Amino acid sequence: MNSQKNTKEKRKRYPNAPKIPMSNYFRFRSEIIEKGEKHPKWDELSEKHKGNKNLIVKELWDEEKKEKSKEYKELNRLETAKYKKDLAAYENTGPKKKKKRKRDPDAPKKPKNSYLKFCDEVRDQIKNNPDYDGTKKKYGETMAHICGGLWSELTEREKNEYKEEWNEEYKVYKEKLSA
C-alpha cells in the first residue's frame, strides 16, 4: 500500500493541462450517477445488486449502450477535436525542450578513468581463469563484482599509477580538444 502512495506522490500533475475527453461508458456513468434514483430501473437493480452503484451502472450500460452510443460518439468527436486544439496550445506555452547537442564525430574521445583502465587490464585475466564461467559465480559475483573487489584490494600506490596514467592521457585530450 505504501508503494502505491509513493508512486502517486511522485507523479507529475499539470493543473492547467486540458482534460482528456471522457469515454462513452464514463459519460454514461456520470449521467446515471447524477440522476441517481430518478432512473426508472434504479430501484429494481438496486435490490438485485444490493445497492452497488458500479454493478447497477454496468447493467444499465449493457442495456442502453446501443441507443446512447451514437449520441456519445458525436459528443466524443467534438470534445476530442477541442482537446487536441487545446493541447497544442498548451504545449506551445510550456518551456522549450533543449535539443541534444550533436557530438562531433571527429572530436577526441575522453580517456577512460583509472578504475576502467584497471578493469580492462584485469578482465582478460579473469576470463582466462578456469573458475570463471561468464555467468554469476557460485559466490554470486559477476565480472563487475570481481573487478571492484580487485580494485579495492589495490594499495594507494598501485592506484596512483593508474591515476597518473590517466592524468597524462587527460592532458593530451585537453590539448587535442583546444586545438
Coordinates of C-alpha atoms in Angstrom, one line a residue:
M1 CA 0.0 0.0 0.0
N2 CA 2.9 2.4 0.7
S3 CA 4.3 1.8 -2.7
Q4 CA 1.1 3.0 -4.3
K5 CA 1.1 6.1 -2.2
N6 CA 4.7 6.9 -3.2
T7 CA 4.0 6.5 -6.9
K8 CA 1.0 8.7 -6.7
E9 CA 3.0 11.4 -4.9
K10 CA 5.8 11.2 -7.5
R11 CA 3.6 11.5 -10.5
K12 CA 3.7 15.0 -12.0
R13 CA 0.4 16.9 -12.2
Y14 CA -0.3 19.7 -14.6
P15 CA -3.4 21.5 -13.3
N16 CA -3.6 23.8 -16.4
A17 CA -3.4 21.0 -18.9
P18 CA -6.5 20.3 -20.9
K19 CA -8.6 17.3 -19.7
I20 CA -8.9 14.2 -21.9
P21 CA -12.5 13.6 -23.1
M22 CA -14.5 11.0 -21.2
S23 CA -15.1 7.6 -22.8
N24 CA -18.7 6.7 -23.7
Y25 CA -19.1 4.5 -20.6
F26 CA -17.8 7.1 -18.2
R27 CA -20.0 9.8 -19.8
F28 CA -23.0 7.4 -19.3
R29 CA -21.9 6.6 -15.8
S30 CA -21.7 10.3 -14.7
E31 CA -25.1 10.9 -16.2
I32 CA -26.6 8.0 -14.3
I33 CA -24.9 8.8 -11.0
E34 CA -26.2 12.4 -11.3
K35 CA -29.8 11.1 -11.9
G36 CA -29.4 8.5 -9.3
E37 CA -32.6 7.2 -8.1
K38 CA -34.6 9.0 -10.8
H39 CA -33.7 6.4 -13.4
P40 CA -36.8 4.1 -13.9
K41 CA -34.9 0.8 -13.3
W42 CA -32.7 2.1 -10.4
D43 CA -34.8 0.6 -7.6
E44 CA -35.2 -2.7 -9.3
L45 CA -31.4 -3.0 -10.0
S46 CA -30.5 -1.6 -6.6
E47 CA -32.3 -4.5 -4.9
K48 CA -30.8 -7.0 -7.3
H49 CA -27.2 -5.7 -6.7
K50 CA -27.7 -4.7 -3.1
G51 CA -27.1 -1.0 -3.7
N52 CA -23.7 -1.5 -5.5
K53 CA -23.7 1.5 -7.9
N54 CA -21.0 0.1 -10.1
L55 CA -22.9 -3.0 -10.9
I56 CA -26.1 -1.1 -11.4
V57 CA -24.5 1.3 -13.9
K58 CA -22.8 -1.6 -15.7
E59 CA -26.1 -3.4 -16.2
L60 CA -27.8 -0.2 -17.3
W61 CA -25.0 0.5 -19.8
D62 CA -25.3 -3.0 -21.2
E63 CA -29.0 -2.4 -21.9
E64 CA -28.7 1.2 -23.2
K65 CA -25.3 1.4 -24.9
K66 CA -26.7 0.8 -28.4
E67 CA -29.2 3.7 -28.0
K68 CA -26.6 6.1 -26.4
S69 CA -23.5 5.2 -28.4
K70 CA -24.4 7.4 -31.5
E71 CA -25.1 10.4 -29.2
Y72 CA -21.9 9.9 -27.2
K73 CA -19.7 9.3 -30.3
E74 CA -20.7 12.6 -31.7
L75 CA -20.0 14.3 -28.4
N76 CA -16.7 12.5 -28.1
R77 CA -15.7 13.5 -31.6
L78 CA -16.4 17.2 -30.8
E79 CA -14.6 17.1 -27.5
T80 CA -11.6 15.2 -28.9
A81 CA -11.2 17.9 -31.6
K82 CA -11.4 20.6 -28.9
Y83 CA -8.9 18.7 -26.7
K84 CA -6.4 18.3 -29.5
K85 CA -6.6 22.1 -30.2
D86 CA -6.3 23.0 -26.5
L87 CA -3.4 20.5 -26.1
A88 CA -1.4 22.0 -28.9
A89 CA -1.9 25.5 -27.5
Y90 CA -0.9 24.2 -24.0
E91 CA 2.2 22.5 -25.3
N92 CA 3.3 25.7 -27.0
T93 CA 3.1 27.7 -23.8
G94 CA 5.4 25.4 -21.8
P95 CA 9.2 25.7 -21.5
K96 CA 11.0 24.7 -24.7
K97 CA 12.9 21.4 -24.5
K98 CA 16.6 21.6 -25.0
K99 CA 17.8 19.8 -28.1
K100 CA 20.5 17.3 -27.6
R101 CA 23.8 18.6 -28.7
K102 CA 25.2 16.5 -31.5
R103 CA 28.6 15.1 -30.7
D104 CA 31.3 15.9 -33.3
P105 CA 32.5 12.5 -34.7
D106 CA 36.0 14.0 -35.2
A107 CA 36.3 15.2 -31.7
P108 CA 38.8 13.4 -29.5
K109 CA 37.4 10.9 -27.0
K110 CA 37.8 11.4 -23.3
P111 CA 40.2 8.9 -21.8
K112 CA 38.9 6.1 -19.5
N113 CA 39.3 6.8 -15.8
S114 CA 41.8 4.9 -13.7
Y115 CA 39.3 2.3 -12.5
L116 CA 38.1 1.4 -16.0
K117 CA 41.7 1.2 -17.2
F118 CA 42.4 -1.3 -14.4
C119 CA 39.2 -3.3 -15.3
D120 CA 40.3 -3.5 -19.0
E121 CA 43.7 -5.0 -17.9
V122 CA 42.2 -7.4 -15.4
R123 CA 39.2 -8.5 -17.4
D124 CA 41.3 -10.9 -19.7
Q125 CA 42.9 -12.5 -16.7
I126 CA 39.5 -13.1 -15.1
K127 CA 38.1 -14.6 -18.4
N128 CA 41.1 -16.9 -18.7
N129 CA 40.6 -18.1 -15.1
P130 CA 39.1 -21.6 -15.2
D131 CA 36.8 -20.9 -12.2
Y132 CA 35.1 -18.1 -14.1
D133 CA 32.3 -19.3 -16.3
G134 CA 31.0 -15.9 -17.6
T135 CA 27.8 -16.0 -15.6
K136 CA 27.2 -15.5 -11.9
K137 CA 29.7 -17.3 -9.9
K138 CA 28.9 -19.7 -7.1
Y139 CA 29.9 -16.8 -4.8
G140 CA 27.3 -14.6 -6.6
E141 CA 29.9 -12.5 -8.3
T142 CA 29.8 -11.1 -11.8
M143 CA 32.7 -9.6 -13.7
A144 CA 31.9 -6.2 -12.2
H145 CA 31.9 -7.6 -8.7
I146 CA 35.3 -9.3 -9.3
C147 CA 36.8 -6.1 -10.8
G148 CA 35.5 -4.0 -8.0
G149 CA 36.9 -6.4 -5.4
L150 CA 40.3 -6.4 -7.0
W151 CA 40.4 -2.6 -7.3
S152 CA 39.6 -2.2 -3.6
E153 CA 42.4 -4.6 -2.7
L154 CA 45.0 -2.4 -4.5
T155 CA 47.2 -0.2 -2.4
E156 CA 47.1 3.5 -2.9
R157 CA 50.5 3.4 -4.6
E158 CA 49.2 0.9 -7.2
K159 CA 46.0 3.0 -7.7
N160 CA 48.1 6.2 -8.1
E161 CA 50.0 4.6 -11.0
Y162 CA 46.7 4.3 -12.9
K163 CA 45.7 7.8 -11.8
E164 CA 49.0 9.2 -13.1
E165 CA 48.5 7.4 -16.4
W166 CA 45.0 8.9 -16.7
N167 CA 46.3 12.4 -15.9
E168 CA 48.8 12.2 -18.7
E169 CA 46.1 11.0 -21.2
Y170 CA 43.7 13.7 -19.9
K171 CA 46.3 16.4 -20.6
V172 CA 46.7 15.1 -24.2
Y173 CA 42.9 15.0 -24.5
K174 CA 42.6 18.6 -23.4
E175 CA 45.3 19.7 -25.8
K176 CA 43.5 18.0 -28.7
L177 CA 40.2 19.4 -27.6
S178 CA 41.6 23.0 -27.5
A179 CA 43.3 22.7 -30.9

